[in-house]
Coordinates of C-alpha atoms in Angstrom, one line a residue:
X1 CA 16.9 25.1 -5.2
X2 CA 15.4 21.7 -4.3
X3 CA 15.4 22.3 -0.7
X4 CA 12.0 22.7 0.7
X5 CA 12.8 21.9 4.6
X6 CA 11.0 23.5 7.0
X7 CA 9.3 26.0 3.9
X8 CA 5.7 25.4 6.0
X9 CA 3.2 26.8 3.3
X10 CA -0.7 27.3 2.9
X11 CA -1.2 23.9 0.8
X12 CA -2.4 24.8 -2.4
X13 CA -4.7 23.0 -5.4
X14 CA -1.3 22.5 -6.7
X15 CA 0.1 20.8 -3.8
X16 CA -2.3 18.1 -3.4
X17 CA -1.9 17.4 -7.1
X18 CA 2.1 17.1 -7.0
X19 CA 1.4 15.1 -3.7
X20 CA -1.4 13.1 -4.8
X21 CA 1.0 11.9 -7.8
X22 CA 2.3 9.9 -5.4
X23 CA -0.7 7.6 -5.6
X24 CA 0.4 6.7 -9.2
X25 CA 2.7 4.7 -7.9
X26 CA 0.7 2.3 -6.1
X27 CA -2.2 1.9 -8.8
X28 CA 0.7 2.2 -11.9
X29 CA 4.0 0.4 -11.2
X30 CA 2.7 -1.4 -8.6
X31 CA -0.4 -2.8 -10.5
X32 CA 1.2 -3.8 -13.4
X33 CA 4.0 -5.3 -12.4
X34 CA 2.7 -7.5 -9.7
X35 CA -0.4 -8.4 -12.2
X36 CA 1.5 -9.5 -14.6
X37 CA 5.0 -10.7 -13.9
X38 CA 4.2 -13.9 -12.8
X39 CA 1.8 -14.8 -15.5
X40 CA 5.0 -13.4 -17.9
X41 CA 7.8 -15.1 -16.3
X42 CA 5.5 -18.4 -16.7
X43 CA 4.0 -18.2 -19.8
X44 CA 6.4 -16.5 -22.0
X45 CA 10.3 -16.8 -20.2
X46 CA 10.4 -20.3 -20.1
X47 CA 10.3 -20.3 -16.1
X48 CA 8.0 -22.5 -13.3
X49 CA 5.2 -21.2 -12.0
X50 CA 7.4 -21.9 -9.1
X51 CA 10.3 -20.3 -9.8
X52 CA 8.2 -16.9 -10.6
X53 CA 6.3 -17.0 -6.9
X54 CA 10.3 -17.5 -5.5
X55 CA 11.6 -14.4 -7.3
X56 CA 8.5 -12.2 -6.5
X57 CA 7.9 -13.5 -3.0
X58 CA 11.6 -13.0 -2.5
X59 CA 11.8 -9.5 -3.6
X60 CA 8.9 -8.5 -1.6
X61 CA 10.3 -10.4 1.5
X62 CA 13.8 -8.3 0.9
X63 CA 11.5 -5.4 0.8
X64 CA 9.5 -5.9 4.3
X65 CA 13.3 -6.1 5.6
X66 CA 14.3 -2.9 3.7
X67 CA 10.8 -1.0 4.5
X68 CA 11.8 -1.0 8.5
X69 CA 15.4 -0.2 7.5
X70 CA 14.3 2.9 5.1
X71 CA 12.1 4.3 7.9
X72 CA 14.4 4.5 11.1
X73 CA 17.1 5.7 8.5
X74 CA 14.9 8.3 7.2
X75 CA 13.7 9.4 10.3
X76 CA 17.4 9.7 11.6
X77 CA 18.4 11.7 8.2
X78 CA 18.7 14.8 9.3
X79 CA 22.1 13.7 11.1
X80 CA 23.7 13.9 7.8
X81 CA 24.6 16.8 5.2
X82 CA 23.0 15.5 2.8
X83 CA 19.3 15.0 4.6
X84 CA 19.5 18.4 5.6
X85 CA 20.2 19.6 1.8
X86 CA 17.7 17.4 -0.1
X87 CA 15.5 16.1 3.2
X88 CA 15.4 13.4 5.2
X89 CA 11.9 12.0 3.2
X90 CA 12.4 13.3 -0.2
X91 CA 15.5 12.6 -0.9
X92 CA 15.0 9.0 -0.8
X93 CA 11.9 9.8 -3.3
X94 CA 14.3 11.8 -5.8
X95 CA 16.7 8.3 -5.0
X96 CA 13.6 6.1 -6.6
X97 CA 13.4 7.6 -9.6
X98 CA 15.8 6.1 -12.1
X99 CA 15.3 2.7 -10.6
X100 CA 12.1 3.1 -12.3
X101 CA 13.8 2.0 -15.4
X102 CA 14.0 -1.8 -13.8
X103 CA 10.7 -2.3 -14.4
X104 CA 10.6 -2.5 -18.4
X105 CA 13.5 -4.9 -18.3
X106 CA 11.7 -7.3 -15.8
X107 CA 9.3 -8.1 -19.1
X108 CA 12.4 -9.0 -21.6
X109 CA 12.4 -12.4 -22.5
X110 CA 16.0 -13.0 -22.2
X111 CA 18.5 -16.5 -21.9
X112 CA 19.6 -14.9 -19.0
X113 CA 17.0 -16.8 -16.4
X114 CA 15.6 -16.9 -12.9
X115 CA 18.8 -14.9 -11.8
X116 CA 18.4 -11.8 -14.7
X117 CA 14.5 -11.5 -13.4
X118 CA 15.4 -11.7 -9.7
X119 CA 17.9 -9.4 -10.0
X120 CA 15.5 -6.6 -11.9
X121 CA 12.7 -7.4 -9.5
X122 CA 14.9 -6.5 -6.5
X123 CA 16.4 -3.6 -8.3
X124 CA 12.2 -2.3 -9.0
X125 CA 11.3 -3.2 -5.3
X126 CA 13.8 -1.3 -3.9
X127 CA 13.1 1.9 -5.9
X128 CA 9.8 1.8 -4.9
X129 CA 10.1 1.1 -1.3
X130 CA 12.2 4.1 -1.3
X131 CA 9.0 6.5 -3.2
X132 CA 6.6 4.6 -0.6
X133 CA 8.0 4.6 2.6
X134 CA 8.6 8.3 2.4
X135 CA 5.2 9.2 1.0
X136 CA 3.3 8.5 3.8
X137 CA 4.7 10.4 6.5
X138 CA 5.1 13.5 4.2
X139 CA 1.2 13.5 5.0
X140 CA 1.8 13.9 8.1
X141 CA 5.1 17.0 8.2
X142 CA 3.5 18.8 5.6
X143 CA 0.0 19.8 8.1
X144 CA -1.5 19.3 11.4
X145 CA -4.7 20.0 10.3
X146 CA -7.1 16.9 9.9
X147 CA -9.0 18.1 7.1
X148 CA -6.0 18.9 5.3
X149 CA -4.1 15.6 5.8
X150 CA -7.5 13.7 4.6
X151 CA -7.5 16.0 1.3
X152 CA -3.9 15.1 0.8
X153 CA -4.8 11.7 1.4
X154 CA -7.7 11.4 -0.5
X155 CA -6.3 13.3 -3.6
X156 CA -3.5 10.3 -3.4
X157 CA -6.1 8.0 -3.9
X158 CA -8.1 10.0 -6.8
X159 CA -4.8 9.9 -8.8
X160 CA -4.5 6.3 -8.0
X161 CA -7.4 5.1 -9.4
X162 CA -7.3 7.9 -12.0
X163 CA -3.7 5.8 -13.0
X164 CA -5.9 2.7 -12.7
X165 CA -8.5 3.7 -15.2
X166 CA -5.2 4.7 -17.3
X167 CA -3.4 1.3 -17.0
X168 CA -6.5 -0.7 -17.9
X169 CA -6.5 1.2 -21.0
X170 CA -3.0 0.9 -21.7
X171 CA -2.9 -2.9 -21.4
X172 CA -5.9 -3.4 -23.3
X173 CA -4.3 -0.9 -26.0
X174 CA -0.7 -3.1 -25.5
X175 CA -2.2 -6.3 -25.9
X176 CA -5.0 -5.0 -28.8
X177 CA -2.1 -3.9 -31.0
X178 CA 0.8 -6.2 -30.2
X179 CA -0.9 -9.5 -29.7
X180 CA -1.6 -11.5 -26.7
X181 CA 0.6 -13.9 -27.2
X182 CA 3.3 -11.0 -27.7
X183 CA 6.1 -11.0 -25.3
X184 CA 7.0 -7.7 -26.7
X185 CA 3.5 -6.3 -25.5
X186 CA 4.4 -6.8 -22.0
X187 CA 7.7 -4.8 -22.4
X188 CA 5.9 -2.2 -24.5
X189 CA 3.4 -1.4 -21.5
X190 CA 6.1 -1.4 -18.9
X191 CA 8.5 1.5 -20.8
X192 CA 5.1 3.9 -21.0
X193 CA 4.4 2.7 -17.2
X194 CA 7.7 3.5 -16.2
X195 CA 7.9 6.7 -17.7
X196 CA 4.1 7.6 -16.1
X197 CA 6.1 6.7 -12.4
X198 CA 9.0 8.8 -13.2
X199 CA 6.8 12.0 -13.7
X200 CA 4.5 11.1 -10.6
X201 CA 7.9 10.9 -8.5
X202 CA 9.3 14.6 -9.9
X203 CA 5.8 15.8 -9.2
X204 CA 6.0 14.8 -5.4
X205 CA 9.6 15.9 -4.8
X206 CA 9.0 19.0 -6.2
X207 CA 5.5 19.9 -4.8
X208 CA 6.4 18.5 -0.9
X209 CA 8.2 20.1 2.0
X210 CA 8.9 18.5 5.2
X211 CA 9.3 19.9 9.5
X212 CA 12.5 21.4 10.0
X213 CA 15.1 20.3 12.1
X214 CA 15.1 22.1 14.7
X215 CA 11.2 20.5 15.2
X216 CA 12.3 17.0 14.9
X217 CA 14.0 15.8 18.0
X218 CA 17.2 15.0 17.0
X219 CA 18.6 11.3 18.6
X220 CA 22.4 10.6 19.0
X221 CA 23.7 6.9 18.2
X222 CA 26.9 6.0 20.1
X223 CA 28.1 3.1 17.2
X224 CA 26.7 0.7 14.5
X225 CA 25.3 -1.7 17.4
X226 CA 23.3 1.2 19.1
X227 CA 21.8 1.8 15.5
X228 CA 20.8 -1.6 14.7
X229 CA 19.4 -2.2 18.6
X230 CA 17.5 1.0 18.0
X231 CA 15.9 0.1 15.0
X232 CA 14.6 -3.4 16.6
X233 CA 13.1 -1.6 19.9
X234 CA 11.2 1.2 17.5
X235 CA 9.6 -1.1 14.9
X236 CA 8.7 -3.4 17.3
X237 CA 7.7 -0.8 20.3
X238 CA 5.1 0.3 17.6
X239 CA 3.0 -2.6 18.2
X240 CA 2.2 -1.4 21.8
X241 CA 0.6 1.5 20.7
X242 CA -3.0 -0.2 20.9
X243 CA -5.1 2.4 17.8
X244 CA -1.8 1.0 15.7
X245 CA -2.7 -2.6 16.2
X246 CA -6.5 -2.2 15.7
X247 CA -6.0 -0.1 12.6
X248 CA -3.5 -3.1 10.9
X249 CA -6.2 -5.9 12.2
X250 CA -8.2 -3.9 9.8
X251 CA -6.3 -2.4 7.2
X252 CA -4.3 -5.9 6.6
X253 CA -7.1 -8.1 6.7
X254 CA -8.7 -6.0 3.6
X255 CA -5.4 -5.4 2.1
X256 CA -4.7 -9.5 2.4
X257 CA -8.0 -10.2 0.7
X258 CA -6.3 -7.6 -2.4
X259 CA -3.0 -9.2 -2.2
X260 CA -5.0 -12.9 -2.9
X261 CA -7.2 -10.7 -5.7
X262 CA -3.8 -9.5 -7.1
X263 CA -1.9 -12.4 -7.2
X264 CA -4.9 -14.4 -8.8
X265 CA -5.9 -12.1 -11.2
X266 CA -4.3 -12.6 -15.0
X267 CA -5.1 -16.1 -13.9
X268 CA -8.5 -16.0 -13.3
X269 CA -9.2 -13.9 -16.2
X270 CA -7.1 -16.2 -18.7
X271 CA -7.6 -19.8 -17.2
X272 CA -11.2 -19.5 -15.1
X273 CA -13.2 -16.6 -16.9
X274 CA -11.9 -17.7 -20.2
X275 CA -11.6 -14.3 -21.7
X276 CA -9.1 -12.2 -23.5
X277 CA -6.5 -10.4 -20.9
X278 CA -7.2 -7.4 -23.7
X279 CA -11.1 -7.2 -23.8
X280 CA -10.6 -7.4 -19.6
X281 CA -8.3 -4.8 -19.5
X282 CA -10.7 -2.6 -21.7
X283 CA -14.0 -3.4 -20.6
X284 CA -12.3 -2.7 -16.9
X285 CA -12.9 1.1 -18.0
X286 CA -16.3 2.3 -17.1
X287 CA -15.0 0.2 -13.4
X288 CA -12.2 2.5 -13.4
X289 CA -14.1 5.6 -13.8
X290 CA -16.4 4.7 -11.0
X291 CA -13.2 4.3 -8.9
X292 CA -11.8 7.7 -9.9
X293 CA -15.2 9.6 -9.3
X294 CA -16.5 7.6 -6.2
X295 CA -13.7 8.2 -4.1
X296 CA -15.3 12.0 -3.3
X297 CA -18.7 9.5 -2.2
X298 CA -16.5 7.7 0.2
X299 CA -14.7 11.2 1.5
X300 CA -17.9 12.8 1.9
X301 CA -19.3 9.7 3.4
X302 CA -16.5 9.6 6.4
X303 CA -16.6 12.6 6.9
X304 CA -20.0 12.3 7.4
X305 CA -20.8 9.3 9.6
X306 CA -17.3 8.5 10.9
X307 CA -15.0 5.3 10.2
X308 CA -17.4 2.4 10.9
X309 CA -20.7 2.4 8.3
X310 CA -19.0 3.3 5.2
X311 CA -15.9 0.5 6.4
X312 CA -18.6 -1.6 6.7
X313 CA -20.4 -0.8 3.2
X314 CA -17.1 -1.0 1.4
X315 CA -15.9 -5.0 2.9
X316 CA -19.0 -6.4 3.0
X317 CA -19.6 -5.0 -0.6
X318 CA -16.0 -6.3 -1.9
X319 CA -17.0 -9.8 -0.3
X320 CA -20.1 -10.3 -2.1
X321 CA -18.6 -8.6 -5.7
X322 CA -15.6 -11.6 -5.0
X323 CA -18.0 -14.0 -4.4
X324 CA -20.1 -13.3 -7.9
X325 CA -16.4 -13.3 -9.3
X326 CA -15.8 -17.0 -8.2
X327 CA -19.3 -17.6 -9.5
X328 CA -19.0 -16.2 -12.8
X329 CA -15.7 -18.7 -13.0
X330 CA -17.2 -22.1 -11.7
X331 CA -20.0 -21.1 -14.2
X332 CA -17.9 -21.2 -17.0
X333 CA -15.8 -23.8 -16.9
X334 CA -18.1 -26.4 -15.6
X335 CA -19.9 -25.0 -19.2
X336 CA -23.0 -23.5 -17.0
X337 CA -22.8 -20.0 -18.4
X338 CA -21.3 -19.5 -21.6
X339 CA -18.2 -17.2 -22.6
X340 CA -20.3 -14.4 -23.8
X341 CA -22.3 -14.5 -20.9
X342 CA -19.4 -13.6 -19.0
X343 CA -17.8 -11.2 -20.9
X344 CA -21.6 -9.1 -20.8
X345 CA -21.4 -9.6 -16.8
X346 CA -17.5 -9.0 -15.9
X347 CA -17.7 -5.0 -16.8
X348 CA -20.5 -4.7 -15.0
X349 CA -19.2 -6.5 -11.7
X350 CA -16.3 -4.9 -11.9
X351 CA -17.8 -1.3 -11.8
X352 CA -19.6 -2.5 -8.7
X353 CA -16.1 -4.0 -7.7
X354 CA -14.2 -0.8 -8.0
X355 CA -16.6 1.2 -6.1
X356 CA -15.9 -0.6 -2.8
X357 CA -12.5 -1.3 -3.6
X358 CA -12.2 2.5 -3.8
X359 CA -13.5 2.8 -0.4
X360 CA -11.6 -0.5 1.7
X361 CA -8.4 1.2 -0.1
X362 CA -8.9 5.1 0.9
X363 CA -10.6 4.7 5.0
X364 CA -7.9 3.6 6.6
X365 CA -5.2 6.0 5.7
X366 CA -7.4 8.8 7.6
X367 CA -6.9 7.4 10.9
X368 CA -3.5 6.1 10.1
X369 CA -2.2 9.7 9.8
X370 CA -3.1 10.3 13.6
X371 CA -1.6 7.1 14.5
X372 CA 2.2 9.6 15.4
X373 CA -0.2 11.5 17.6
X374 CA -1.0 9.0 19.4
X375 CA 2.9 7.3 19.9
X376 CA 3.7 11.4 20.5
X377 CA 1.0 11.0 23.8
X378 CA 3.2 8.1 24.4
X379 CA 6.5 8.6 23.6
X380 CA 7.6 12.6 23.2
X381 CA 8.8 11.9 20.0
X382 CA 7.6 11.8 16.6
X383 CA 8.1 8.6 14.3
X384 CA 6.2 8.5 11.2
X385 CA 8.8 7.0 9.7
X386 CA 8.9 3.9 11.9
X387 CA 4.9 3.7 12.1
X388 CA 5.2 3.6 7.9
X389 CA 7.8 1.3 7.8
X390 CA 6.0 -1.1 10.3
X391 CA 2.7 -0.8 8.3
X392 CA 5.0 -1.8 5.1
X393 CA 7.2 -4.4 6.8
X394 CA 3.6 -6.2 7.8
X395 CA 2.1 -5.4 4.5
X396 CA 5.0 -7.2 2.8
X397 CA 5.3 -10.2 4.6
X398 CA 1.2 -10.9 4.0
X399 CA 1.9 -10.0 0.5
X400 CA 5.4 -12.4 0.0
X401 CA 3.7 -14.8 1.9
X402 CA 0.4 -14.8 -0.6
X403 CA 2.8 -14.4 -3.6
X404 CA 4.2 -17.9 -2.7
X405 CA 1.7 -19.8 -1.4
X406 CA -0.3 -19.0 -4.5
X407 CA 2.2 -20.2 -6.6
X408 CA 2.9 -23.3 -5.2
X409 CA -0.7 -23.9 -4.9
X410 CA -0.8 -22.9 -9.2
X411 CA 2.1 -25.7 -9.1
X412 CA 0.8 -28.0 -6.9
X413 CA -2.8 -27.7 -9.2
X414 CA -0.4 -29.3 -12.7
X415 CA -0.2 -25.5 -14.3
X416 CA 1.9 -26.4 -17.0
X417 CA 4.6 -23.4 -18.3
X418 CA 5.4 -22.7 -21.6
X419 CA 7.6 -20.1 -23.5
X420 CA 7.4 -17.7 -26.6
X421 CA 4.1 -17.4 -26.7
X422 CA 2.6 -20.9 -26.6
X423 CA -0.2 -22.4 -25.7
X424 CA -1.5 -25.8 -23.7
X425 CA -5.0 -26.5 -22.1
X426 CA -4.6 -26.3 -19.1
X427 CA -6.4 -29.1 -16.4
X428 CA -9.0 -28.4 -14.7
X429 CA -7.6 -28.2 -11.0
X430 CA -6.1 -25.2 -12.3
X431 CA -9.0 -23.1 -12.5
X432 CA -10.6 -24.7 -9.2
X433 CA -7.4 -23.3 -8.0
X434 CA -8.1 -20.2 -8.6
X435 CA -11.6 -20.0 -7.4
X436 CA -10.9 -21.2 -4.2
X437 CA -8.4 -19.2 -3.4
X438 CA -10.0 -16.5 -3.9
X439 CA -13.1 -17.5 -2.0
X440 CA -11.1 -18.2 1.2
X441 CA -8.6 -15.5 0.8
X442 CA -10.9 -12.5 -0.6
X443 CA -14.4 -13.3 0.6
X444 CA -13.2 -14.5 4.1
X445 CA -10.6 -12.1 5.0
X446 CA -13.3 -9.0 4.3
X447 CA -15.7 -10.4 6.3
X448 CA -12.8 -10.8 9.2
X449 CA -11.8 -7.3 8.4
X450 CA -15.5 -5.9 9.3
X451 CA -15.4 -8.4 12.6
X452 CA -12.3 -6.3 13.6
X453 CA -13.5 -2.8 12.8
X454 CA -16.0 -2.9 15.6
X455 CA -13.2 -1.9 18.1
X456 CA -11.7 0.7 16.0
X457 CA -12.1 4.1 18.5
X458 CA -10.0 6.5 16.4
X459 CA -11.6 9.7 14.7
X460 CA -11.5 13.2 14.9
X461 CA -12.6 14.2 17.9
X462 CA -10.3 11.9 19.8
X463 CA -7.6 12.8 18.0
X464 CA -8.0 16.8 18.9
X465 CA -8.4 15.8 22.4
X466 CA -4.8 13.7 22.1
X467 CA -3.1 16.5 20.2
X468 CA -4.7 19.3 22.4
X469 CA -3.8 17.3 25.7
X470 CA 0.5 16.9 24.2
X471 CA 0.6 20.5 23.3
X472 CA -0.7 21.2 26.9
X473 CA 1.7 19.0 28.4
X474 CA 4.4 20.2 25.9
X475 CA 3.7 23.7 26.6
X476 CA 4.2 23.3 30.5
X477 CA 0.8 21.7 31.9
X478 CA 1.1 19.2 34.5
X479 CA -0.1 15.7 34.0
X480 CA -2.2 15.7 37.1
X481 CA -4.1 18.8 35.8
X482 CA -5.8 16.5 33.3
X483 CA -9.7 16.4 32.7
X484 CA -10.8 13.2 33.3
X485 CA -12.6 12.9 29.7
X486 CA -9.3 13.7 28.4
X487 CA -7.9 11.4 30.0
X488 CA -10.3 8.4 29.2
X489 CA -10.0 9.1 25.3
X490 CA -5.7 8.7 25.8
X491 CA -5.8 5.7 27.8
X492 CA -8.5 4.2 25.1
X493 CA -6.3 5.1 22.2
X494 CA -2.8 4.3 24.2
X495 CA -3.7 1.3 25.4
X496 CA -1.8 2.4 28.5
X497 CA -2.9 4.2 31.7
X498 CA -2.7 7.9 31.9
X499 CA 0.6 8.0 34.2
X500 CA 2.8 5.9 31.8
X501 CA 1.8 8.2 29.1
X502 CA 4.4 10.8 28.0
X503 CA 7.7 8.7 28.1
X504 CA 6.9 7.9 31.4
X505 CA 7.2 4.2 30.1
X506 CA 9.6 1.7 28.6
X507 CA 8.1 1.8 24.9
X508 CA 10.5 2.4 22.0
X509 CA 14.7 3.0 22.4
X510 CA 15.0 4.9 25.7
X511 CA 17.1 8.0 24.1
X512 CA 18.7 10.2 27.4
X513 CA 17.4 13.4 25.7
X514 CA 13.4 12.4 26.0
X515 CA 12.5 13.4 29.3
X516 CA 9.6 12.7 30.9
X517 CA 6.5 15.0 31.1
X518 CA 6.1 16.6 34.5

């Protein structure tokens, strides 16, 4: 009765709320438990500040090699009896959902050491590079349509941030009532966390359905070696596809300057900003709700005007709410501005904060879903699944590589560790740390990630004219039958000239059954 392959429906109000669930799991699990764990593993299990960066830089570097390895396995899954039962995406969503369960026991203080937490973090990375890997491209099977996809898109993002505004009320509830100085707060948060993620994952699987299999062409492997020299040529062949590559010049520079915000967070707000992490947390609220209800501003707003002036708006905005950030911080602990001060102006920052961060977070997904069309122009075949695991395999490696850089930089600034619930002063360097980390890797990277955006081509229009021109040639038209305007806009988004297009080219694994277009 879970089998939804190939059940093409109308999507319904209901199925952009079971799919948007899936945006829980970014904004819920994923904000949480990167927020904190460090913070935890140093301050409460007894660990290093260095020890915490290797387990959570080496779980996410596990996951950019698993994220390549989930998508040329999914996209292959219909090979088997079971991806043809549960589906060759959702299955591996369904798969996710009691490893969940790793994510309270990452925040146990146990005797058991780095080993115990390395071991949990893997276990929680793996389960959700499963959820995330398939998500996207379920986008992308369930409707051609473009206004579709960027509702299903943009309701992802609504429950995101909806989760968002949930989780800063959570941990300001956890740490209100338990203490701050509680390790059982942090394990208290994660089991409601983890039990939020679980319903957002039976809420996709449930709600989704995905092309049959009959419409996905289906690639023999000879042996174990094929497989493995398959999956090399597609992730990497990806990179040729020239929209691809602009869209991750922009996407990952805004995404690196979150990764740095992320990763510095708990300790800007505990050892720059001086505040309580549970007065953050709550006064994060009204910020939240901003999020939650300006994400229809930024919809409207592309929709609108296109990609580039609201892209521009939303980096340029983050880079100057970062930059108040850092000077809120030097502010304080050079004793310029005192506590309260701060505490009045963080809400109100943050609000502003959460209103671009809505919008850097939501615009590139829209072009990203026509990114397939584009490699179908090029290749006859469709790989979502390898575009999504290359987008996560890059995403990952900026993110492991932030993860421990930052905390050998924490290490490098005398951050001293403690245990149980203690507390030390920490030196100074430690906060000037902080602050300059996030001035070079927040306030730069978004003004680099603008810089970029002007060569971004992708929208609408040209992506009708792309998927208009393949179902031509797919139909039976003749490549030397095409317009010349149509031809322009697929050379501009290919990157290649018109007569390599359609497999007529060495891009990706060269399967016998992809012949070239006439």
């Amino acid at each position: 009765m879970f089998s939804k392959i190939g059940k093409k429906r109308k999507i319904t109000l209901w199925t952009r709320i079971g799919f948007g669930m899936g945006g829980m799991l970014s904004s819920g699990a994923l904000t949480f438990t990167h927020t904190y764990m460090v913070l935890f593993i140093s301050t409460e299990a007894g660990l290093s500040a260095g020890e915490a960066a290797i387990i959570a830089s080496a779980a996410i570097y596990l996951d950019a090699i698993l994220a390549p390895l989930m998508g040329f396995i999914s996209d292959n899954f219909y090979n088997t009896r079971v991806g043809r039962r549960f589906g060759r995406r959702r299955f591996w969503i369904l798969l996710a959902i009691p490893m969940m369960v790793a994510e309270p026991l990452i925040f146990l203080v146990t005797p058991f050491g780095f080993g115990y937490y390395l071991l949990c973090y893997i276990v929680y990375n793996i389960g959700y590079s499963f959820a995330s890997t398939s998500l996207g491209p379920l986008t992308i099977e369930m409707t051609d349509n473009f206004e579709e996809r960027s509702y299903l898109t943009g309701t992802k993002h609504l429950f995101g941030n909806v989760t968002g505004f949930l989780m800063a009320f959570l941990v300001a509830f956890g740490f209100g009532i338990f203490g701050e100085n509680n390790p059982h707060s942090y394990f208290i948060i994660a089991c409601i966390n983890a039990s939020i993620m679980v319903i957002a994952l039976l809420g996709v699987y449930l709600s989704t359905w995905e092309r049959t299999p009959e419409e996905v062409a289906q690639e023999k492997i000879a042996n174990v070696g094929e497989a493995i020299k398959k999956l090399f040529i597609d992730i990497f062949s990806t990179f040729r596809n020239r929209s691809f590559r602009r869209i991750l010049y922009v996407q990952m520079s805004a995404k690196f300057a979150a990764n740095v915000w992320s990763a510095c967070y708990s300790y800007f707000i505990v050892f720059t900003l001086g505040i309580p992490k549970s007065f953050a947390s709550a006064s994060e609220t009204p910020g939240k709700v901003v999020a939650i209800v300006c994400i229809a501003v930024w919809i409207a707003w592309l929709a609108k005007k296109g990609f580039h002036q609201p892209w521009y708006a939303a980096v340029l905005g983050a880079a100057t709410c970062m930059a108040v950030f850092i000077g809120l911080g030097v502010g304080q602990f050079t004793d310029m501005i005192p506590v309260a001060a701060v505490m009045v102006a963080y809400p109100i920052v943050f609000a502003v904060w959460k209103f671009f961060y809505a919008g850097f977070q939501y615009l590139p997904d829209v072009p990203l879903n026509y990114v397939p069309d584009i490699d179908e122009l090029i290749t006859l075949r469709r790989r979502e699944g390898i575009y999504s695991s290359a987008q996560r395999l890059v995403n990952q490696l900026v993110q492991g590589l932030i993860t421990t850089v930052f905390g050998f930089l924490l290490l490098a600034s005398g951050f001293i560790s403690t245990k149980d619930g203690q507390t030390v002063e920490q030196p100074i360097t430690v906060p000037i740390t902080v602050s300059l980390t996030l001035l070079v890797g927040c306030c730069c990277m978004f003004v680099l990630s603008a810089f970029f955006a002007r060569n971004l081509k992708i929208d609408k229009d040209t992506c009708d004219i792309v998927t208009g021109e393949v179902e031509r040639v797919k139909a039976g038209g003749l490549m030397k039958d095409v317009d010349p305007k149509v031809k322009a806009v697929c050379e501009e988004l290919s990157g290649l000239p018109y007569e390599q297009c359609f497999a007529h080219n060495t891009i990706g694994y060269q399967e016998e059954e992809i012949k070239p277009a006439a």
